[in-house]
Tab-separated table of C-alpha atoms and ligand atoms in Angstrom:
chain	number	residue	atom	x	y	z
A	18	UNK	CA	27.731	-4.684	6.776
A	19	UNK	CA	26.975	-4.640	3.119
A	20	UNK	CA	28.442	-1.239	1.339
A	21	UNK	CA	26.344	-1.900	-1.761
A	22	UNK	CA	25.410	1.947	-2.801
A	23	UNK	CA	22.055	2.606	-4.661
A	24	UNK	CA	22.634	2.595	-8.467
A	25	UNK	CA	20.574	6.085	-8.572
A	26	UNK	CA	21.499	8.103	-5.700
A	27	UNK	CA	24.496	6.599	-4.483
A	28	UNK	CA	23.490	6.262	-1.416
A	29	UNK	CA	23.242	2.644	0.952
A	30	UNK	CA	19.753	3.287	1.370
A	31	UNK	CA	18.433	-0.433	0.411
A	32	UNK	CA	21.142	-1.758	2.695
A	33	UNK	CA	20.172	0.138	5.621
A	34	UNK	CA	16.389	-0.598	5.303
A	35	UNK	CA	17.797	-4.640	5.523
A	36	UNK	CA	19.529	-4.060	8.238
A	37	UNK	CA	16.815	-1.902	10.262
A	38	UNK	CA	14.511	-4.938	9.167
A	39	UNK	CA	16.803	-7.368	10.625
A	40	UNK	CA	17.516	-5.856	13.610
A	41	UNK	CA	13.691	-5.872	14.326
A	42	UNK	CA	13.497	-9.513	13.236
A	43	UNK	CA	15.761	-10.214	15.536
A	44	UNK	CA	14.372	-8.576	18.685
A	45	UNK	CA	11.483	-10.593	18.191
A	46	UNK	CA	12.822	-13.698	17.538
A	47	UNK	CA	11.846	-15.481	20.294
A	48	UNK	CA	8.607	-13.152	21.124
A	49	UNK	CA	5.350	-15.057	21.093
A	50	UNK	CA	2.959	-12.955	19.123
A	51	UNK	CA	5.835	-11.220	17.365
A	52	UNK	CA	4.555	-11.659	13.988
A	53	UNK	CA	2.329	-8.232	14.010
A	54	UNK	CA	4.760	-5.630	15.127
A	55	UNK	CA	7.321	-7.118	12.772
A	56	UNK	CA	4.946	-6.784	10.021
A	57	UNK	CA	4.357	-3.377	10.992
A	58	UNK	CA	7.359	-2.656	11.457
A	59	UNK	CA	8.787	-3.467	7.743
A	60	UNK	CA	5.741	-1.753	6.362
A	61	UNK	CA	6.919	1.087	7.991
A	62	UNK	CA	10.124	1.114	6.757
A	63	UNK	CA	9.159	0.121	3.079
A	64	UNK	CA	6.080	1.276	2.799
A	65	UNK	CA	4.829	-2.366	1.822
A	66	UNK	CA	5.845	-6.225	3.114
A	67	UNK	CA	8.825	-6.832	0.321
A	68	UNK	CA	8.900	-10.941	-0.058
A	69	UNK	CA	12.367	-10.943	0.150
A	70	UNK	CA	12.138	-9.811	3.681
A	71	UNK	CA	9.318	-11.805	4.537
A	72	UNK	CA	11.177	-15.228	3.625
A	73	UNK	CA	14.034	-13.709	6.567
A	74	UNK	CA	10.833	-13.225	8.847
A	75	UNK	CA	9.506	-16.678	8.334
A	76	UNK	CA	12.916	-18.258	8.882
A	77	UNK	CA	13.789	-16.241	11.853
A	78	UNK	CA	10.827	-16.258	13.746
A	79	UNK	CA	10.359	-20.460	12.519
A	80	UNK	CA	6.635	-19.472	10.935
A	81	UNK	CA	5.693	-20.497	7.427
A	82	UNK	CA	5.250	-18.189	4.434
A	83	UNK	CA	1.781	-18.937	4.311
A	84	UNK	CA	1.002	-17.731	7.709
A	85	UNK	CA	2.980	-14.886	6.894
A	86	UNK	CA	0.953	-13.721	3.911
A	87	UNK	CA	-2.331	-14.838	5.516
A	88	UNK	CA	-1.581	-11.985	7.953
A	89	UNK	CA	-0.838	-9.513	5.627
A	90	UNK	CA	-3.718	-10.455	3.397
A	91	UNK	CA	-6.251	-9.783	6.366
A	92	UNK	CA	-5.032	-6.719	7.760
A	93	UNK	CA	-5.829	-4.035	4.869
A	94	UNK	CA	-2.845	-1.441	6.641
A	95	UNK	CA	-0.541	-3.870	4.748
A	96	UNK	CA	0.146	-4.352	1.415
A	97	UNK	CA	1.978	-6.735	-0.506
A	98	UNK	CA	2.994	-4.415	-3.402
A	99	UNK	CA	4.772	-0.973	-3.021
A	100	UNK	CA	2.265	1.763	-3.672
A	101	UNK	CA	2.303	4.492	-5.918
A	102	UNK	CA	2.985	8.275	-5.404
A	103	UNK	CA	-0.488	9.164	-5.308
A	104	UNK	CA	-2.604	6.987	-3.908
A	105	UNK	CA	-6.339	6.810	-4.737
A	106	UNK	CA	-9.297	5.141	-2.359
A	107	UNK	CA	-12.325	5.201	-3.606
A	108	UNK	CA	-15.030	4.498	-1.146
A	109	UNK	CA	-17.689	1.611	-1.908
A	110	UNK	CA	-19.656	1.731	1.293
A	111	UNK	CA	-22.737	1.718	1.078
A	112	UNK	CA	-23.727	5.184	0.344
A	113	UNK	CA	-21.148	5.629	-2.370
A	114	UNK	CA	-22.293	2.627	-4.585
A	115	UNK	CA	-25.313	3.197	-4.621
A	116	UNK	CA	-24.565	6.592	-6.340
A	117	UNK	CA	-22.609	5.096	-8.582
A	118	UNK	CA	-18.796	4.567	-6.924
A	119	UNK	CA	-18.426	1.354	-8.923
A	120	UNK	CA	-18.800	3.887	-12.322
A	121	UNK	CA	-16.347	5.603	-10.620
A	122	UNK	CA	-13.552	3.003	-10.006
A	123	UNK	CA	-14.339	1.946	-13.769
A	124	UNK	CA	-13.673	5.140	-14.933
A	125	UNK	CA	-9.903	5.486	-13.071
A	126	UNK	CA	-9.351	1.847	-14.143
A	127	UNK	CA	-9.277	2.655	-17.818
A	128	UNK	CA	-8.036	6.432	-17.261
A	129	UNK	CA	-4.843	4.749	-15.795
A	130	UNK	CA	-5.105	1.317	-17.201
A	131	UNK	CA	-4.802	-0.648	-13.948
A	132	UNK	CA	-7.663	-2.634	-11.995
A	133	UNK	CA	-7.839	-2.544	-8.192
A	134	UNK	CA	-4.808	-2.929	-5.896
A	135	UNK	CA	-3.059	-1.766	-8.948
A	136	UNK	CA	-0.263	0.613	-9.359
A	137	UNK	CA	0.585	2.169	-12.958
A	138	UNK	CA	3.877	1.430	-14.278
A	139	UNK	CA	5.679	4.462	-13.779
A	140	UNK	CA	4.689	4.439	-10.042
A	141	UNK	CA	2.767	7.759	-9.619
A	142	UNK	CA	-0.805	5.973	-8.700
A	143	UNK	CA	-2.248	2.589	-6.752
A	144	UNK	CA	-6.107	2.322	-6.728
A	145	UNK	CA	-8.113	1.130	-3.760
A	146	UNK	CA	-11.156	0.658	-3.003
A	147	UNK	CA	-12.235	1.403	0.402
A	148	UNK	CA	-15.168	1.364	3.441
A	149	UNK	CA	-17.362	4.001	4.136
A	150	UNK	CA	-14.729	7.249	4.675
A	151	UNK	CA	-17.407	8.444	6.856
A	152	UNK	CA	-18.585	11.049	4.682
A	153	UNK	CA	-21.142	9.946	3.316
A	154	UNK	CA	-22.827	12.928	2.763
A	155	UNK	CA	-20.703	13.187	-0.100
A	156	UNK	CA	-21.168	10.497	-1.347
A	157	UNK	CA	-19.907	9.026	-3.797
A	158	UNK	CA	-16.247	9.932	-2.536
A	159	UNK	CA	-12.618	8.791	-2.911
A	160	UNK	CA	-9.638	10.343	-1.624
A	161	UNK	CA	-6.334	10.628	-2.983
A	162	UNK	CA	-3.619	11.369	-0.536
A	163	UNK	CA	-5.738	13.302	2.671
A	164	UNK	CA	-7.683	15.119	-0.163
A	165	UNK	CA	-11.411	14.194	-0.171
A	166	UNK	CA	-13.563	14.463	-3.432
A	167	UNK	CA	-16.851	14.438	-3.376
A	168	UNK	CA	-20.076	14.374	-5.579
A	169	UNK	CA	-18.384	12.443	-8.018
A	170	UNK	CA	-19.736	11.953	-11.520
A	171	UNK	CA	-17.634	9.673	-14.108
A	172	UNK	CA	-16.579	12.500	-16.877
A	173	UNK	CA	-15.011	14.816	-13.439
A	174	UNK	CA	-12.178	11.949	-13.087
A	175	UNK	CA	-9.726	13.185	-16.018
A	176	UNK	CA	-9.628	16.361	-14.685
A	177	UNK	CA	-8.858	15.525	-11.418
A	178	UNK	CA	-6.138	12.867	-12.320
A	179	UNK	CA	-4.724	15.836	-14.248
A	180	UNK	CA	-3.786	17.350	-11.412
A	181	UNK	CA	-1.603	14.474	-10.084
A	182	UNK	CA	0.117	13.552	-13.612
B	22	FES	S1	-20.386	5.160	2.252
B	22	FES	FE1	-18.893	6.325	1.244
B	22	FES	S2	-18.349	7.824	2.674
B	22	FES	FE2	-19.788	6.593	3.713
């Protein structure tokens, strides 16, 4: 066991994520149709699919990297990239672009200088653009963390960003 302590908190945080990772890597070692709950399983832990982690999986469970990252490229619950503090989903269903969403997701892309899938640089948002939220009614909507906005018009975005900076 590593007893590398985080440079910031002091704390063997990033040590004991690896070794709750590995310890699910290896219970499904020789699983058929592990791949999944593995995935799921890191995601959970680190909130995204780390590569570093992923080469262990692919090793371990004998399946290549591309496979691996095919997988996580389908599924949209994981994600490649950590995400930021706030994260912001616009919806482009139907509804919502035809009322303009895509104005919308232009608008946030230059407010916080980052294109979809994005996160800023100092971590605080990731934008996302999503299916119909279901409330359509609304429309166009995007949520950021479980708060819904709705009615959106273009010039309401820097306000509302405002409240997350
Ligand atoms: S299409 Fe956007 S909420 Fe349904």
């Amino acid at each position: 066991m590593s007893q590398q302590n985080c440079c910031c908190c002091g704390n063997n945080q990033v040590d004991e994520r690896l070794e709750k990772a590995r310890e699910i890597i290896k219970k499904y070692k020789d699983v058929k149709g592990g791949l999944i709950p593995v995935l799921h399983q890191i995601q959970n832990i680190y909130g995204y699919l780390p590569e570093d982690v992923l080469k262990e999986v692919s090793s371990e469970l004998n399946i290549p990297m591309s496979e691996i990252f095919g997988v996580a490229s389908f599924y949209s619950y994981f994600s490649l990239e950590p995400k930021g503090e706030h994260v912001i989903r616009v919806c482009l269903g139907t509804a919502c672009y035809v009322k303009g969403a895509q104005l919308l997701i232009d608008k946030i892309s230059q407010e916080l200088n980052i294109s979809v899938n994005k996160t800023t640089e100092d971590g605080k948002f990731t934008l996302e653009a999503t299916r119909c939220l279901g409330a359509c009614g609304l429309a166009p909507v995007m949520v950021i963390g479980e708060k819904v906005y709705g009615r959106l018009t273009p010039d309401m975005i820097p306000d509302i960003l405002k409240e997350y900076k």
